[in-house]
mmCIF file with all atom_site columns, C-alpha atoms in Angstrom:
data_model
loop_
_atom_site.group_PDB
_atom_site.id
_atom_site.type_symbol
_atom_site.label_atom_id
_atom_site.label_alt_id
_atom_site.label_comp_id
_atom_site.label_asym_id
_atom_site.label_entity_id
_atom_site.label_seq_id
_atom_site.pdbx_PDB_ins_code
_atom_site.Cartn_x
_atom_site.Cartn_y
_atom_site.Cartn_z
_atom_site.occupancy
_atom_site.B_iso_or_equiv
_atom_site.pdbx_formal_charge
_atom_site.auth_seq_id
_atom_site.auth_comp_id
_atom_site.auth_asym_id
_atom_site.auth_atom_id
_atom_site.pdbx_PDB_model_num
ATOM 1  C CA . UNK A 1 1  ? 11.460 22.402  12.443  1.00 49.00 ? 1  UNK A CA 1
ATOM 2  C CA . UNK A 1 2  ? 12.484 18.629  12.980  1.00 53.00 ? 2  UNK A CA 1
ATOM 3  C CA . UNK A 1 3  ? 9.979  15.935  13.368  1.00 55.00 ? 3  UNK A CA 1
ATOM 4  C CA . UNK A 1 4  ? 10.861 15.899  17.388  1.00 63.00 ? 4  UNK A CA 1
ATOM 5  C CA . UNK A 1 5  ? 8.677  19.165  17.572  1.00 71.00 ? 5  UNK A CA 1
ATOM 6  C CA . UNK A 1 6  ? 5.585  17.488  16.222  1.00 60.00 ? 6  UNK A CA 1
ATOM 7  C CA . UNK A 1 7  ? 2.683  16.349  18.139  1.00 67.00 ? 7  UNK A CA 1
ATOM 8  C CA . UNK A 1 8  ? 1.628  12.264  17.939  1.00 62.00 ? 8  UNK A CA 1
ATOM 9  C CA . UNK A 1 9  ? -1.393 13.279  15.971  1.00 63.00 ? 9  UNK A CA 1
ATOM 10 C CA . UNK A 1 10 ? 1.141  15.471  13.540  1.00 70.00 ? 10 UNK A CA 1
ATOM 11 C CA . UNK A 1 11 ? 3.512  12.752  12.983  1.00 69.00 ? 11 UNK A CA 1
ATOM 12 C CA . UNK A 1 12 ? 0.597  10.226  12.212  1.00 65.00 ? 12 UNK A CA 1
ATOM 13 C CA . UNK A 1 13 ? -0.903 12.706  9.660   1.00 73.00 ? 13 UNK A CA 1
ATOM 14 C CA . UNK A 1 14 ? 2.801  13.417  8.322   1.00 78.00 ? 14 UNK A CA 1
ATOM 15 C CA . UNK A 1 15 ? 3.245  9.503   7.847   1.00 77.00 ? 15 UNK A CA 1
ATOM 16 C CA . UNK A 1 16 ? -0.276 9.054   6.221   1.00 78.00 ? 16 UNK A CA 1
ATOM 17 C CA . UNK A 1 17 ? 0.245  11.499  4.236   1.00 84.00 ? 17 UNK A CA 1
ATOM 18 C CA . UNK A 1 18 ? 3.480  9.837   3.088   1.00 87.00 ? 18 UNK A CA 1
ATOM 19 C CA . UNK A 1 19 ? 2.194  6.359   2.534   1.00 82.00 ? 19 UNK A CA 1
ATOM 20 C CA . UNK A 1 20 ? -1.106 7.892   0.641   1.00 83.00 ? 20 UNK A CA 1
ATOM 21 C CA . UNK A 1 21 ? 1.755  9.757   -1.624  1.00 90.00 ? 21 UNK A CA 1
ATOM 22 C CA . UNK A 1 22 ? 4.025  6.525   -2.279  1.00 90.00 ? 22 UNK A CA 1
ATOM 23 C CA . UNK A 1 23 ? 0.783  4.411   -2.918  1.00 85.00 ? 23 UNK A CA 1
ATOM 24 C CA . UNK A 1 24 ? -0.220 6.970   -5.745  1.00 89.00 ? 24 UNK A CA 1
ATOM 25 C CA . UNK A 1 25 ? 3.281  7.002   -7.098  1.00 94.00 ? 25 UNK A CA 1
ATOM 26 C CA . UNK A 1 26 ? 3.008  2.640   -7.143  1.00 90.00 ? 26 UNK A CA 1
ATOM 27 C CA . UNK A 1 27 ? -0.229 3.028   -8.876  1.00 90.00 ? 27 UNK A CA 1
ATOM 28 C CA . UNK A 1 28 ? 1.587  5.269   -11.189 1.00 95.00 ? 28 UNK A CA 1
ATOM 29 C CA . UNK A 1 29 ? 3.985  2.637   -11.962 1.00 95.00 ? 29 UNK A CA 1
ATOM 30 C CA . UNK A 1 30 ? 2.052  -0.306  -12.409 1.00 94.00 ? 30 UNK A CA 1
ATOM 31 C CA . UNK A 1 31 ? -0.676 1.469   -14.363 1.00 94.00 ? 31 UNK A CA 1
ATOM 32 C CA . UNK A 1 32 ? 2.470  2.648   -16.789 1.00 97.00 ? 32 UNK A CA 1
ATOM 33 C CA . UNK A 1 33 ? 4.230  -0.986  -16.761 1.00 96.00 ? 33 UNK A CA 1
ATOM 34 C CA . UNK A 1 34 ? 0.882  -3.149  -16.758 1.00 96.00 ? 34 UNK A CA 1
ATOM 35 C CA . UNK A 1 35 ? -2.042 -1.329  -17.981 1.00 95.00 ? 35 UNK A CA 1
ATOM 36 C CA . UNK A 1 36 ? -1.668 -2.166  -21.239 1.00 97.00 ? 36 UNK A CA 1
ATOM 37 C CA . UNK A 1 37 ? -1.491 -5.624  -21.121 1.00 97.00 ? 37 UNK A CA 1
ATOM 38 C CA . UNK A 1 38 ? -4.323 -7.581  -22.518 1.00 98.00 ? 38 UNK A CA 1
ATOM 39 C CA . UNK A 1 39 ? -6.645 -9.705  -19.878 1.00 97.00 ? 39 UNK A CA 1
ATOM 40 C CA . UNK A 1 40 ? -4.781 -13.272 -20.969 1.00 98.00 ? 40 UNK A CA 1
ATOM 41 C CA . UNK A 1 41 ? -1.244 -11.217 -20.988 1.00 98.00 ? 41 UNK A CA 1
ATOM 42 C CA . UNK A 1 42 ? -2.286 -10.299 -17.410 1.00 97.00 ? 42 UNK A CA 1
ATOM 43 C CA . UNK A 1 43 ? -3.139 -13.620 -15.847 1.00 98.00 ? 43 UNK A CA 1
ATOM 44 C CA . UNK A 1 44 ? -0.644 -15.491 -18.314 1.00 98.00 ? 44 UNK A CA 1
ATOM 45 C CA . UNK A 1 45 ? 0.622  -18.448 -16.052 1.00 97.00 ? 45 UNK A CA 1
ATOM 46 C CA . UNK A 1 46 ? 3.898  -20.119 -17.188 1.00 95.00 ? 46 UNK A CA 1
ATOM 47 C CA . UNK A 1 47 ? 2.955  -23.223 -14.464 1.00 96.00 ? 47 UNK A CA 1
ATOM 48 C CA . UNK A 1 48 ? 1.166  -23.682 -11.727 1.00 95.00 ? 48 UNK A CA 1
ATOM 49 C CA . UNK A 1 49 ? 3.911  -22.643 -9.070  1.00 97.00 ? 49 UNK A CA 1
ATOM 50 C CA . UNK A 1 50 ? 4.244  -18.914 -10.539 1.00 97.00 ? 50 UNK A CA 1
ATOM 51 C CA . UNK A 1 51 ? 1.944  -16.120 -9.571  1.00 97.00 ? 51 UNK A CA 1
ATOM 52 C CA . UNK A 1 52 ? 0.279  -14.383 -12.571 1.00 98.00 ? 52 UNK A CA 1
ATOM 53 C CA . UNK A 1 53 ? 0.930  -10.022 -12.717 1.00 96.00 ? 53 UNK A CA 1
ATOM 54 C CA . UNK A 1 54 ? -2.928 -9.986  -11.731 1.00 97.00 ? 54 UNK A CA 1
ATOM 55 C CA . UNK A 1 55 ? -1.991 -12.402 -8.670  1.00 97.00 ? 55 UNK A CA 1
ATOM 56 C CA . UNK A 1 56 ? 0.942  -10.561 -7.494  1.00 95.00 ? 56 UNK A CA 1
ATOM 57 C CA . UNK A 1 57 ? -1.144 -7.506  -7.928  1.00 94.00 ? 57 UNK A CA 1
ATOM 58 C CA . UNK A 1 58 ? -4.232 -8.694  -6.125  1.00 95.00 ? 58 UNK A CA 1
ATOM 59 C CA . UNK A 1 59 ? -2.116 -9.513  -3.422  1.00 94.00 ? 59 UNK A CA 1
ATOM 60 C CA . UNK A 1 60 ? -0.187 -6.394  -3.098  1.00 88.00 ? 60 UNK A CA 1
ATOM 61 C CA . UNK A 1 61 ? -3.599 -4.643  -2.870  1.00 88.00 ? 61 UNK A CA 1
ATOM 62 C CA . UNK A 1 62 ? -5.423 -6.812  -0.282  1.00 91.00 ? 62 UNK A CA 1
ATOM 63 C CA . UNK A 1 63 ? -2.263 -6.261  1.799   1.00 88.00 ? 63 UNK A CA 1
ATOM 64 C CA . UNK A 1 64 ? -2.368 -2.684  1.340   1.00 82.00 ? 64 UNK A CA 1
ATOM 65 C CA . UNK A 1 65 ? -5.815 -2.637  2.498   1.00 85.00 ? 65 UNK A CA 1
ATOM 66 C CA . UNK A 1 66 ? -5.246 -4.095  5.529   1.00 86.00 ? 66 UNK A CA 1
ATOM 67 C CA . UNK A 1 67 ? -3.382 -0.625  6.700   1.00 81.00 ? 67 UNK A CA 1
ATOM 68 C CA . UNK A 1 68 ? -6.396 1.479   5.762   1.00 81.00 ? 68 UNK A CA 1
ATOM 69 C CA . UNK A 1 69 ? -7.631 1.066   8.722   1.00 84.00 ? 69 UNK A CA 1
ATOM 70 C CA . UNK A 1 70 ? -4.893 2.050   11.291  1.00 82.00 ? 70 UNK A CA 1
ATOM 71 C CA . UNK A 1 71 ? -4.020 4.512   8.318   1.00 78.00 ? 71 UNK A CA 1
ATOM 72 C CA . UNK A 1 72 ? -7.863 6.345   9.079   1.00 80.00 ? 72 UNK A CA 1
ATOM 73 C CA . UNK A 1 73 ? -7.336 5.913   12.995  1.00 83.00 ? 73 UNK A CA 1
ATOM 74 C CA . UNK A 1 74 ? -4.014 7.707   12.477  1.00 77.00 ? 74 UNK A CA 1
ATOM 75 C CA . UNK A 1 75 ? -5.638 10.382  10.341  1.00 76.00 ? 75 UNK A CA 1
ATOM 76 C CA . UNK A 1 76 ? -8.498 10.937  12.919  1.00 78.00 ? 76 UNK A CA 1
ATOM 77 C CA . UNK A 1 77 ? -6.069 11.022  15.807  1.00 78.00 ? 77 UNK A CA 1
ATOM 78 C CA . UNK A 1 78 ? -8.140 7.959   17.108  1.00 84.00 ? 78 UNK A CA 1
ATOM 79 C CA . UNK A 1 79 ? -4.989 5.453   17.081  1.00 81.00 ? 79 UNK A CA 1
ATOM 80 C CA . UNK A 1 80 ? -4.148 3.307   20.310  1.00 83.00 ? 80 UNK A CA 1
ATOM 81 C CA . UNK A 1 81 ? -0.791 1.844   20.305  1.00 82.00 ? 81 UNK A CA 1
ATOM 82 C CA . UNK A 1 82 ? -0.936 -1.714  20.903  1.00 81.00 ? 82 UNK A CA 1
ATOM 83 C CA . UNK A 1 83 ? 0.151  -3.227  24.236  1.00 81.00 ? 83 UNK A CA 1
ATOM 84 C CA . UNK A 1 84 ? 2.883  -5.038  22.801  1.00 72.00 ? 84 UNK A CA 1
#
């Protein structure tokens, strides 16, 4: 059955379901690349104009939370699309 057969509330569970799965998979990744890495390796600066791994990090998480929300209205079929 194609996704044209699915209900709203369906294709929002399908897609949070998807971005849950590709978020664990991330983790995954950086956890296997990073999570090693001592505390100074981590937040090693080579100047002042280069993000640290823990900045880009940090920042790749406080973005991500900033879908949890539309992400739970999604998942409890609560979601309004916006005007524009």
């Amino acid at each position: 059955m194609g996704d044209s057969f699915l209900t709203e509330g369906e294709q929002g569970s399908m897609l949070v379901d998807q971005f849950q799965d590709e978020m664990n998979a991330i983790t995954d990744e950086v956890m296997r690349e990073f999570g090693s890495l001592t505390p100074l390796q981590i937040n090693y600066k080579p100047n002042a104009k280069v993000w640290s791994i823990a900045q880009n990090i940090e920042h790749l998480i406080k973005v991500n939370d900033s879908y949890l929300p539309i992400l739970a209205e999604l998942s409890n079929k609560t979601y309004k699309t916006p005007f524009m």
